[in-house]
Short mmCIF file of C-alpha atoms in Angstrom, two decimals:
data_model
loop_
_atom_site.label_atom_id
_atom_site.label_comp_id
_atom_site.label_asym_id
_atom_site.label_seq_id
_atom_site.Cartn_x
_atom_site.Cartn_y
_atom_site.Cartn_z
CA UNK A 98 88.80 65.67 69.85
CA UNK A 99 90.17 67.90 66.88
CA UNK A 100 93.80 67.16 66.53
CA UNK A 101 95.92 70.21 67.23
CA UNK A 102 99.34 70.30 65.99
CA UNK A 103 101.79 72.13 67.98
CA UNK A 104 103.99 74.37 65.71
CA UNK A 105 107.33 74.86 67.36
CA UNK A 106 109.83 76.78 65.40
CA UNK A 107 113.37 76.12 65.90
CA UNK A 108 114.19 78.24 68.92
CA UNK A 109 116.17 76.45 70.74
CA UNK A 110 116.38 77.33 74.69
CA UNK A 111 119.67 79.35 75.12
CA UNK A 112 121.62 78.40 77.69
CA UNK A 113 121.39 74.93 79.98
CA UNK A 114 117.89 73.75 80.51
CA UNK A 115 116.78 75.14 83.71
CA UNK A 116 113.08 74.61 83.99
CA UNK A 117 111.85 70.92 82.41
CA UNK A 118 107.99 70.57 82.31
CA UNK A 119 107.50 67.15 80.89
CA UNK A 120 104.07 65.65 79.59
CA UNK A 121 102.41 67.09 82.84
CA UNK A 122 98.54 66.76 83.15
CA UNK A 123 96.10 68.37 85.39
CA UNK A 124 92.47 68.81 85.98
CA UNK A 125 90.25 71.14 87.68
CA UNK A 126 87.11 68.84 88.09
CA UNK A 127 86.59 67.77 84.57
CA UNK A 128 88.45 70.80 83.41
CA UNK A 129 91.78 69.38 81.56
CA UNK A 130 93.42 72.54 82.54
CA UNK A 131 96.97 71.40 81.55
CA UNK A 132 97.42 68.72 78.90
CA UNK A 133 100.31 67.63 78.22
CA UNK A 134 102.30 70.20 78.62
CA UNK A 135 105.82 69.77 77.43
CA UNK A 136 108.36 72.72 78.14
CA UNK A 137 111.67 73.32 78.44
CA UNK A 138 113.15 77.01 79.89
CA UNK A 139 116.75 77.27 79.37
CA UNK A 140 119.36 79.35 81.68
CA UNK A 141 118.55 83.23 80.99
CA UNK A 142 116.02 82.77 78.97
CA UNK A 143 112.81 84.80 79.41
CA UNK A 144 109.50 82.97 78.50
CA UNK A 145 106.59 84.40 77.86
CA UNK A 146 102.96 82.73 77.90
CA UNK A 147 100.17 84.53 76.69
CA UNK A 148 96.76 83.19 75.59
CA UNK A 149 92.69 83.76 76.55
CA UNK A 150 91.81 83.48 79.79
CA UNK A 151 90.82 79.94 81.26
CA UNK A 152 93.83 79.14 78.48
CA UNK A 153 95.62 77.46 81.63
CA UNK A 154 98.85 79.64 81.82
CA UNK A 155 98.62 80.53 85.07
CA UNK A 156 98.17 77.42 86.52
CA UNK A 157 101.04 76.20 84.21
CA UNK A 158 102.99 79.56 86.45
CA UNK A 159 101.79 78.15 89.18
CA UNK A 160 102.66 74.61 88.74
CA UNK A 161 106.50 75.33 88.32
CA UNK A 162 106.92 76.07 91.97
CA UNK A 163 104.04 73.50 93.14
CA UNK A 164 101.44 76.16 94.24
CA UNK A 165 99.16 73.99 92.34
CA UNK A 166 99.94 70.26 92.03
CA UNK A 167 100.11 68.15 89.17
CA UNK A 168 98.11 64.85 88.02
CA UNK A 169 100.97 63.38 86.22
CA UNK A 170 103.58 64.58 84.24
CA UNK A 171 106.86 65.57 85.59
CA UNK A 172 108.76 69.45 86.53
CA UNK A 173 112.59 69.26 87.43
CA UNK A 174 113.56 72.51 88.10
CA UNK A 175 117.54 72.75 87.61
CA UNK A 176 117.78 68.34 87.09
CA UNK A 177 116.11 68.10 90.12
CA UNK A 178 111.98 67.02 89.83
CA UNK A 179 109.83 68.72 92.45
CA UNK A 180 109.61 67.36 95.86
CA UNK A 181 106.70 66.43 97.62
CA UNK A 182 105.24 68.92 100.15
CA UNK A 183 107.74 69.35 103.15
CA UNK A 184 111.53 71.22 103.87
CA UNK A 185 112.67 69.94 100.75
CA UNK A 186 109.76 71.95 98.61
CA UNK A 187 110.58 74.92 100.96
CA UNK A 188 113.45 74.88 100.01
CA UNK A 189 112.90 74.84 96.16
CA UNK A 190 110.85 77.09 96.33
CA UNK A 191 113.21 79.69 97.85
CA UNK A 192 115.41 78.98 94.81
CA UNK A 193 112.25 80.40 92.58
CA UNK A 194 110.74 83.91 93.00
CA UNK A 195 107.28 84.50 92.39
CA UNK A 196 105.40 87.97 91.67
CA UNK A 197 101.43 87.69 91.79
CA UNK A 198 98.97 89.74 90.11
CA UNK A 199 97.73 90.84 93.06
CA UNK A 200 101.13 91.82 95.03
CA UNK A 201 100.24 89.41 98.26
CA UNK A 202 102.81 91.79 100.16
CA UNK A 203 102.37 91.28 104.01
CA UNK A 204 100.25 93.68 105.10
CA UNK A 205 101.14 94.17 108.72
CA UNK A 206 105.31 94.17 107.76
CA UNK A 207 106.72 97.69 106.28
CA UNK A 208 108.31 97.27 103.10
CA UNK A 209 111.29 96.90 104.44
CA UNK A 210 110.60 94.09 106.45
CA UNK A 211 108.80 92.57 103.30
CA UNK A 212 112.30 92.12 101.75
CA UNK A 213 113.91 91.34 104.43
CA UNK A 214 111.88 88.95 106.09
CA UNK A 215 112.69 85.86 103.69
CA UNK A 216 116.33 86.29 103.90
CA UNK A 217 116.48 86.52 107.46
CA UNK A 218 113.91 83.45 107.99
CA UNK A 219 114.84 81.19 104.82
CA UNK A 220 118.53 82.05 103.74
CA UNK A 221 119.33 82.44 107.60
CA UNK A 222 121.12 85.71 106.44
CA UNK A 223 121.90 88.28 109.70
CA UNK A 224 119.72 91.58 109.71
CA UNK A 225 122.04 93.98 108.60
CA UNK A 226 123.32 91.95 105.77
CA UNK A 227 119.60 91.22 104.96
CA UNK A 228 118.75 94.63 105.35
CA UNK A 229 121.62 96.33 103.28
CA UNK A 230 120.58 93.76 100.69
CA UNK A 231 116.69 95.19 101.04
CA UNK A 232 117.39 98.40 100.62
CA UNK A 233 119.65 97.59 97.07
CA UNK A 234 117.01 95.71 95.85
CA UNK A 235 114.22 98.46 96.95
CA UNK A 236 116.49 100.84 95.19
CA UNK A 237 116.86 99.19 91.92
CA UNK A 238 113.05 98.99 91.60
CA UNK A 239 112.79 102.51 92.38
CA UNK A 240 110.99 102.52 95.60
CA UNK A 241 113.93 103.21 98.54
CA UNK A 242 112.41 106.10 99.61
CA UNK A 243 109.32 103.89 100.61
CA UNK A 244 111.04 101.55 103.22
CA UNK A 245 109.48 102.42 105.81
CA UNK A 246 105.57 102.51 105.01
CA UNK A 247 103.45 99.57 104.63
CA UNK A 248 102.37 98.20 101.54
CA UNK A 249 98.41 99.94 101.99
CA UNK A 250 100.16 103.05 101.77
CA UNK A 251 101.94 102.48 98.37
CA UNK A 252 100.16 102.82 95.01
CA UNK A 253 99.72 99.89 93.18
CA UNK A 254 103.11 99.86 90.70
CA UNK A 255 105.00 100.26 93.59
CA UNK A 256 103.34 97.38 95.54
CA UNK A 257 104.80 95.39 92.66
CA UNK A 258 107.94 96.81 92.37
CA UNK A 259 108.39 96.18 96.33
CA UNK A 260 106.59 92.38 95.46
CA UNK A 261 109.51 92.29 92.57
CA UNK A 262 112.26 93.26 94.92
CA UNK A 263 111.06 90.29 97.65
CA UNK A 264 111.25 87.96 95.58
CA UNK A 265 114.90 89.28 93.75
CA UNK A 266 116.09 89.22 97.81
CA UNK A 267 116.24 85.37 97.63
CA UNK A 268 118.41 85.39 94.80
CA UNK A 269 116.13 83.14 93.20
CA UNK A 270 117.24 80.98 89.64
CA UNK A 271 114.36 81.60 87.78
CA UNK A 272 111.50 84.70 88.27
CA UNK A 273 107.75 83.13 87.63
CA UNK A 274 105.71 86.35 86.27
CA UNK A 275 101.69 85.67 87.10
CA UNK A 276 100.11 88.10 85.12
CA UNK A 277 102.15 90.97 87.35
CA UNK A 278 100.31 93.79 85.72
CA UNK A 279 96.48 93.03 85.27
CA UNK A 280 95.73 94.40 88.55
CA UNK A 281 97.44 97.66 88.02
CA UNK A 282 95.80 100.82 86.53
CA UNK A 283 96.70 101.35 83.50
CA UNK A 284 99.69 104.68 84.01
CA UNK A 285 101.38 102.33 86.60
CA UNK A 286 101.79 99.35 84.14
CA UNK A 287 105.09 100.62 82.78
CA UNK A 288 106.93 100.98 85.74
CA UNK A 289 106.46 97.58 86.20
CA UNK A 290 107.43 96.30 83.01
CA UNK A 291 109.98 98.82 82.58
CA UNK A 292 111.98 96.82 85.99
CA UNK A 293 110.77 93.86 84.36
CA UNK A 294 112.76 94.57 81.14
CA UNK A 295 116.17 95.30 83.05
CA UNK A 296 115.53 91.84 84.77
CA UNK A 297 115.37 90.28 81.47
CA UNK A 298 118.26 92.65 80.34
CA UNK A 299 120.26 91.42 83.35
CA UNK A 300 119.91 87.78 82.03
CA UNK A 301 117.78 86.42 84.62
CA UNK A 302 115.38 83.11 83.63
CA UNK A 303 112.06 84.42 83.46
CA UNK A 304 108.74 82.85 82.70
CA UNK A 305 105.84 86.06 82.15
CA UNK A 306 102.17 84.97 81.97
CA UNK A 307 101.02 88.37 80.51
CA UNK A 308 98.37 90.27 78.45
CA UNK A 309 101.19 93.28 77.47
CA UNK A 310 102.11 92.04 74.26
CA UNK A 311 104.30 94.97 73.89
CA UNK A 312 106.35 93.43 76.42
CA UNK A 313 106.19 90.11 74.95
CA UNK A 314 107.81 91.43 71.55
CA UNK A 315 110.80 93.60 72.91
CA UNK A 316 112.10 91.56 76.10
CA UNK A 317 110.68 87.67 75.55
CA UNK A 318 113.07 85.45 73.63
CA UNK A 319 110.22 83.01 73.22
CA UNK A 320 106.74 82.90 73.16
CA UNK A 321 104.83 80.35 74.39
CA UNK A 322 100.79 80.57 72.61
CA UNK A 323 98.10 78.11 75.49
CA UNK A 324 94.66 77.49 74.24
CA UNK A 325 91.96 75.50 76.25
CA UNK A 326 94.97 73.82 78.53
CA UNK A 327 97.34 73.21 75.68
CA UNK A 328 100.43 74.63 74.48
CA UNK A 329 99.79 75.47 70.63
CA UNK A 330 102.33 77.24 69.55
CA UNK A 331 105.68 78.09 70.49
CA UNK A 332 107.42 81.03 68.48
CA UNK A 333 110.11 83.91 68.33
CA UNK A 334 108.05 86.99 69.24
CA UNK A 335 108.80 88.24 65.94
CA UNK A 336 107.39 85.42 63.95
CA UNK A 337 104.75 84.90 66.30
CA UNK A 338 103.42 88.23 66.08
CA UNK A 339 103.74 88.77 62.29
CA UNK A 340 103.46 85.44 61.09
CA UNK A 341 101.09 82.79 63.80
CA UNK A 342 101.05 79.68 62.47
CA UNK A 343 97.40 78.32 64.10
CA UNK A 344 94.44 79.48 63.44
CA UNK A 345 93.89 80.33 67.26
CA UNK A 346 96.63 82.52 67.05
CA UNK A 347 96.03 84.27 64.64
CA UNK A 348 92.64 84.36 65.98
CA UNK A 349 93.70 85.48 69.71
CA UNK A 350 95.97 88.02 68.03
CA UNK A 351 93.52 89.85 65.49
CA UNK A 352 90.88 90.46 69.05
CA UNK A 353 93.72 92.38 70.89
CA UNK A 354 95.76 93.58 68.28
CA UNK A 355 93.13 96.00 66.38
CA UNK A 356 90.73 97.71 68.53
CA UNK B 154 75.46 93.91 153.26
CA UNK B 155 76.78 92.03 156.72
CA UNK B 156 77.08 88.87 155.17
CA UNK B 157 79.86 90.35 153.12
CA UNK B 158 81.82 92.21 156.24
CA UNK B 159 81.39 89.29 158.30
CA UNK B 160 82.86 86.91 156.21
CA UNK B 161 85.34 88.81 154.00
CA UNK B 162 88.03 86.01 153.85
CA UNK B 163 85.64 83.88 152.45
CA UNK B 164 84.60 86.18 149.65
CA UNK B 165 87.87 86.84 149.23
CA UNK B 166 89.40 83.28 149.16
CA UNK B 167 85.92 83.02 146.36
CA UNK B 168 86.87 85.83 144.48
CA UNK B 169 90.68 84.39 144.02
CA UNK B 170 89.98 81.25 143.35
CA UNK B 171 87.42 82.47 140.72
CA UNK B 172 90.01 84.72 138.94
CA UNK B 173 93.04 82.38 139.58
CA UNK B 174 91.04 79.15 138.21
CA UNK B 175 89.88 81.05 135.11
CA UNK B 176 92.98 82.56 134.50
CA UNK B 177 94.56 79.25 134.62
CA UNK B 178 92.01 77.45 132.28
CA UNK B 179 92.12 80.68 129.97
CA UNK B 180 95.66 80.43 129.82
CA UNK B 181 95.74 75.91 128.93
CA UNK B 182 92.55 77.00 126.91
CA UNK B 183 94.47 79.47 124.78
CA UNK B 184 97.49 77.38 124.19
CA UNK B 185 95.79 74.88 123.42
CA UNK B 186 93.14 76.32 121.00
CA UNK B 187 95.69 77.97 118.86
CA UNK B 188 98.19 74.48 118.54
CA UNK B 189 94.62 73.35 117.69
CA UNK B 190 93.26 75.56 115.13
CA UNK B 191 97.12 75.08 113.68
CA UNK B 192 96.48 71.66 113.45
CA UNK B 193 93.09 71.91 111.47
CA UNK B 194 94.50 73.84 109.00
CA UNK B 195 97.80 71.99 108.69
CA UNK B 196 98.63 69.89 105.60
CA UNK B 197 99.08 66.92 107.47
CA UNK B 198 95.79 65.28 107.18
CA UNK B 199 95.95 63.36 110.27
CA UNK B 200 96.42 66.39 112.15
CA UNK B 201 93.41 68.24 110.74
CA UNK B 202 91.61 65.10 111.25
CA UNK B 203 92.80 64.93 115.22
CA UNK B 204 91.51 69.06 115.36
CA UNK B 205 88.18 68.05 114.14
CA UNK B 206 87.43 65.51 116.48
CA UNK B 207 88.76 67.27 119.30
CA UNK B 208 86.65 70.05 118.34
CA UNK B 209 83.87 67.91 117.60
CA UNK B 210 83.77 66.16 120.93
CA UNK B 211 84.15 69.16 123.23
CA UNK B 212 82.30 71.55 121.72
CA UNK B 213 79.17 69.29 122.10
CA UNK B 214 79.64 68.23 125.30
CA UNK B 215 78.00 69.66 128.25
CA UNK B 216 80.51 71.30 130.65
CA UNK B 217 78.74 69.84 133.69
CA UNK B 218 79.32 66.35 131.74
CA UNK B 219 83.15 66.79 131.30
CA UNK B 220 83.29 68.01 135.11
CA UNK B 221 81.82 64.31 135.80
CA UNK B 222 83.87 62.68 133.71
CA UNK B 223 86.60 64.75 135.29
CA UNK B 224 85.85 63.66 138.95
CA UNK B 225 84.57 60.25 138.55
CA UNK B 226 85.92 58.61 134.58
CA UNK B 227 89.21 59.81 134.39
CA UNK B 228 90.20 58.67 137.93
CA UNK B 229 89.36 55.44 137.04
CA UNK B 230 91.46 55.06 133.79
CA UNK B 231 94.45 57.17 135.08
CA UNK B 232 94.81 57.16 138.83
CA UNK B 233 97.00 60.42 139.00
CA UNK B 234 95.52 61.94 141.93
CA UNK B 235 94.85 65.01 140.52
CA UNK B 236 93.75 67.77 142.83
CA UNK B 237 90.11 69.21 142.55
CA UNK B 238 91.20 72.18 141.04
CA UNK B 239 93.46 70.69 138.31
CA UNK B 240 90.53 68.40 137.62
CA UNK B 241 88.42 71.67 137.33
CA UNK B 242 91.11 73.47 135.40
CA UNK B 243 91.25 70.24 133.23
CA UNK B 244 87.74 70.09 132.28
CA UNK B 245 87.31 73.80 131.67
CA UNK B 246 90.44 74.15 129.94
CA UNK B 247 89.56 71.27 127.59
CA UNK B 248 85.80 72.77 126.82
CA UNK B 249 87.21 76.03 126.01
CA UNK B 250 89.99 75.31 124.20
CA UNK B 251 87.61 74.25 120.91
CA UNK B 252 85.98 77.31 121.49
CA UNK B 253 89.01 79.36 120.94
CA UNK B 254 90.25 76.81 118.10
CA UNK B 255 87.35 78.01 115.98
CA UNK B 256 87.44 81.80 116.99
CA UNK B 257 91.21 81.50 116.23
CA UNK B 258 90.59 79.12 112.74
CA UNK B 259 87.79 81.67 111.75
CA UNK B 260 90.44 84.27 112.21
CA UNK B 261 92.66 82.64 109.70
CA UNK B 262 90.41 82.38 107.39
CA UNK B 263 90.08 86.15 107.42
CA UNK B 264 93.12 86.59 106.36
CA UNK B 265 93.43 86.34 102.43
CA UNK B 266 95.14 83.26 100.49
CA UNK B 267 97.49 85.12 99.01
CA UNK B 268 99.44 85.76 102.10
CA UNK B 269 100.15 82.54 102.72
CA UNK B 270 100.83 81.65 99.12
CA UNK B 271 103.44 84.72 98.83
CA UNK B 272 104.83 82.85 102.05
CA UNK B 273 105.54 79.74 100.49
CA UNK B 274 106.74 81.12 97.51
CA UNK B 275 109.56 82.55 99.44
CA UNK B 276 109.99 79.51 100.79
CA UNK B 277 109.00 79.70 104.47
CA UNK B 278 107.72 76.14 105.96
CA UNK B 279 103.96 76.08 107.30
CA UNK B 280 105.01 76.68 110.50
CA UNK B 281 106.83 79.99 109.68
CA UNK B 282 104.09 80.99 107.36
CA UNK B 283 101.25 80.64 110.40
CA UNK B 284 103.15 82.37 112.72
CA UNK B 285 104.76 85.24 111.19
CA UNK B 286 102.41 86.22 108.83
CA UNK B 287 99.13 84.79 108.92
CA UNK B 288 98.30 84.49 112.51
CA UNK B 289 99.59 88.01 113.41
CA UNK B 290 97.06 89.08 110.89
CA UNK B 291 94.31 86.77 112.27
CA UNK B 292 94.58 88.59 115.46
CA UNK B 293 92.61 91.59 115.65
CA UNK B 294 90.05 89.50 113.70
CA UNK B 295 89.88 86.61 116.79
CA UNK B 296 90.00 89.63 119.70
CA UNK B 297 86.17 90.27 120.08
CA UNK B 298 84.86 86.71 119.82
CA UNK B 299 88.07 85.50 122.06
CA UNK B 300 87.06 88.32 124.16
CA UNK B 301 83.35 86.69 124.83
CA UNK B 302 84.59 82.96 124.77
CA UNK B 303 86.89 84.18 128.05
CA UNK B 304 83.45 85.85 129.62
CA UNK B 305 81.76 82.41 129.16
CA UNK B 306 85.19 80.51 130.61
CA UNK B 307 84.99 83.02 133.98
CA UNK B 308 80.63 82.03 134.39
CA UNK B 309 81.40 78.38 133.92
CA UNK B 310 84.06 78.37 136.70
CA UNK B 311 81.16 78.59 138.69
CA UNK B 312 80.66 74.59 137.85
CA UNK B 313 83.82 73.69 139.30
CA UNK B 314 82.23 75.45 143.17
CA UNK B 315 79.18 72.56 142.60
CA UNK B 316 82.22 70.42 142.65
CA UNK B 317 84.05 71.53 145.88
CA UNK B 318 86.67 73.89 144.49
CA UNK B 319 86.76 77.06 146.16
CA UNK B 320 85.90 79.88 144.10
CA UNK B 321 82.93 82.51 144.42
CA UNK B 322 79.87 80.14 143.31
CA UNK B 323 81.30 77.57 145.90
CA UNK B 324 80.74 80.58 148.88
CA UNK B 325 77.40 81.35 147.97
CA UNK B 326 76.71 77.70 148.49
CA UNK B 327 78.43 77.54 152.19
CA UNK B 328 76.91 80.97 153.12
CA UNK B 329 73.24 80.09 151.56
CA UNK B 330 73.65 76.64 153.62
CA UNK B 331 74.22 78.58 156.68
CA UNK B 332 71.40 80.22 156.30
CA UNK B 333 72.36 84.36 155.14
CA UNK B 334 70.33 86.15 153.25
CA UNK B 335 69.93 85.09 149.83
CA UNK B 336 69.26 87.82 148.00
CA UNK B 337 72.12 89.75 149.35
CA UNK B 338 74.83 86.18 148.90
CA UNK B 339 73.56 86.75 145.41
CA UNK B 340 74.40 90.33 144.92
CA UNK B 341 77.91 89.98 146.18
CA UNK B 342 78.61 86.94 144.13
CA UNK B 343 77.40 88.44 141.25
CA UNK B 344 79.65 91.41 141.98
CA UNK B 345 82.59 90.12 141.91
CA UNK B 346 81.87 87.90 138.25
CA UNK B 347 81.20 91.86 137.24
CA UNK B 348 84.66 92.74 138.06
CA UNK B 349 86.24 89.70 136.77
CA UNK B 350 84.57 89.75 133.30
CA UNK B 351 84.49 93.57 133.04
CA UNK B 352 88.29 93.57 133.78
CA UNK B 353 88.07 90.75 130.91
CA UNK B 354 86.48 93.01 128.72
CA UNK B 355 88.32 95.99 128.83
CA UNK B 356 91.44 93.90 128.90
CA UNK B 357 90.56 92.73 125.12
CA UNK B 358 89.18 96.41 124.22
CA UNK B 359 92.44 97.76 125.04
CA UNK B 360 94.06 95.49 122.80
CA UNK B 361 91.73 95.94 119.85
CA UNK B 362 92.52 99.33 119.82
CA UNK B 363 96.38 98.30 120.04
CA UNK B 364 96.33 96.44 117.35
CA UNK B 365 94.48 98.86 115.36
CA UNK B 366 97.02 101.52 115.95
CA UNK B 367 100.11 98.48 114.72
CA UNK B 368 98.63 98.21 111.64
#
């Protein structure tokens, strides 16, 4: 096995460390789809992970709030490391939104009841409160005129707007991003990213697994470079996108950069 | 046709204790098929383990078996004195009910990962995740096969007459020992299933459509 240096230039996570992936392993099979991952989000700090597919940065996404498990390794997620299935994981998990590339919105609950339904459930919060709260959040992403139809009925941005707006209604410490706009025609990717941007703007902790490089350069404050399960370069977006230091970088970056 | 006039209250007493036995044993059989098909796709792997061999064991049984093991096994090991008709309700509530576990499990699986994954992500415990999102989605899915598994679950009843419960299969018995007309014993009995499982039927039309129009 080649040895492949990881070039992390000083970019210190801003704020206190929030998210702490340390050394964590796991296969797929005899896929090594996470090596050693070491990775520290700060407070307000928005991450972004980009690489080629099968890279592993989705199931690094994933990891953070134990969809996927782990072989080894460990993720504390504000000092605290990740319980084992159970309440207590339920209850981490409420504490960290997730948005999915394919939305995942309940399809027999109105959008409404989408955003409503984890407050009232999880956070114990009454209806009305929960609802008020809803139909702020639904309004911020620019779809409170939609409260009342179900998700089928929506066009694909909004489905992720409203999946956007769930996940803000838990008032969650740090937004996990997987791939939220490769399932979206192309004219609806910007109203995503665009509510995407004022989340970042708003200083909440992101981590964005994403192809829209464009989005990596004007809202990440770090970019985070996987190849084949490992984490090979870490980077400003500004010297990672003018100046890569690996080879697979620069590689990755020449195939989407100039076509 | 006098066999039926003549001895109405028997018919009758048949035809209720047909629909009041199956509705019983639907009812345990439901219950328990769900808490069932819960259980084999809990993450608890005892649980799942306990669903599979439940499912396992009654599935492949024959129902006249479990009716003998009802009536002559189980009094043995627990003397409780159970009345024929909980015994009957017993056996056919237990065959059915892994029936309606894998109707209700195949249901489930119907309904795509990512609902329950954007569940959990919010937080919500397994429990909350079956029953307020993926279940309710498993529904319309389970209706038609549920809808069948029920018509099966009013036929069988017709075991528990062999073993001295009254219901209709149980009259045709009496009245064919008394020496009536077969043919016409026959037709009557076979009447009154028709209403009972057409009643079934339309029952779980109705709420296909239902749910069709809630979604």
């Amino acid at each position: 096995m080649t040895e492949v240096s990881v070039t992390k230039d000083e970019v210190p996570p801003t704020g206190e460390p929030l998210v702490v992936l340390d050394g964590v392993n796991k296969h797929f099979g005899a896929l090594h789809v996470l090596q050693d991952i070491n990775l520290t989000i700060g407070q307000g700090e928005v991450v972004v992970v980009i690489g080629p597919s099968g890279s592993g940065k989705s199931t690094l996404c994933r990891a953070i709030n134990r969809l996927e498990t782990i072989d080894s390794g460990s993720i504390a997620l504000d000092g605290k490391p990740l319980p084992q299935e159970g309440k207590e994981l339920a209850r981490l998990r409420a504490d960290v939104g997730m948005v999915f590339q394919s939305f995942n919105l309940f399809a027999h609950k109105t959008v409404l009841e989408n955003v409503t339904l984890g407050q009232i459930k999880v956070r114990k919060k009454d209806k009305k409160a929960a609802d008020q709260y809803a139909r702020k959040l639904l309004d911020r992403v620019g779809v409170g005129n939609q409260a009342d139809k179900y998700p089928a009925q929506l066009s694909g941005g909004q489905q992720q707007r409203v999946a956007i707006a769930r996940a803000l209604a838990m008032d969650p410490k740090v937004m996990l991003f997987d791939e939220p706009t490769s399932a979206l025609d192309p004219e609806m990717i910007n109203e995503v990213l665009e509510v995407m941007q004022q989340l970042a703007r708003d200083g909440m902790t992101m981590v964005v697994v994403t192809h829209e490089m464009g989005f990596a350069r004007s809202a990440a404050n770090r970019v985070v470079f996987m190849s084949d399960g490992q984490i090979v370069e870490e980077q400003s977006p500004e010297q990672f996108f003018t100046n890569p230091r690996s080879d697979r970088a620069r590689d990755f970056l020449s195939k989407i950069l100039h076509h | 046709m006098n066999v039926l006039l003549d001895h109405l209250p028997e018919f009758r007493d048949g035809f209720v204790g047909t629909l009041l036995l199956t509705l019983a044993s639907a009812a345990f059989a439901l219950v328990l098929g769900v808490l069932l098909a819960a259980f084999r796709v809990s993450p608890v792997p005892p649980l799942r383990w306990f669903g599979t061999v439940w499912v396992t064991l009654f599935r492949n049984t024959p129902l006249t078996l479990l009716f003998l093991v009802m009536w002559f096994v189980v009094p043995q090991i627990f003397d409780v004195g159970m009345s024929p008709w909980v015994k009957g309700l017993m056996a056919l509530g237990l065959y059915t009910s892994s029936f309606v576990c894998e109707a209700v499990r195949s249901g489930i699986n119907t309904v795509p990962f990512g609902q329950a994954e954007a569940a959990r992500s919010l937080g919500m415990t397994f429990g909350q995740t079956l029953r307020m999102i993926v279940l309710p989605q498993a529904t319309r899915t389970v209706i038609p096969p549920l809808s069948s598994i029920m018509i099966a679950l009013t036929k069988n009843s017709a075991i528990a007459g062999a073993f001295s419960v009254t219901e209709l299969f149980g009259v045709q018995k009496l009245l064919s020992d008394q020496g009536f007309a077969i043919a016409w014993i026959f037709l009557w009995v076979a009447l009154a299933y028709l209403v009972i499982t057409f009643a079934i039927s339309g029952l779980f039309r109705l709420l296909e459509s239902r749910l069709e129009v809630a979604r």
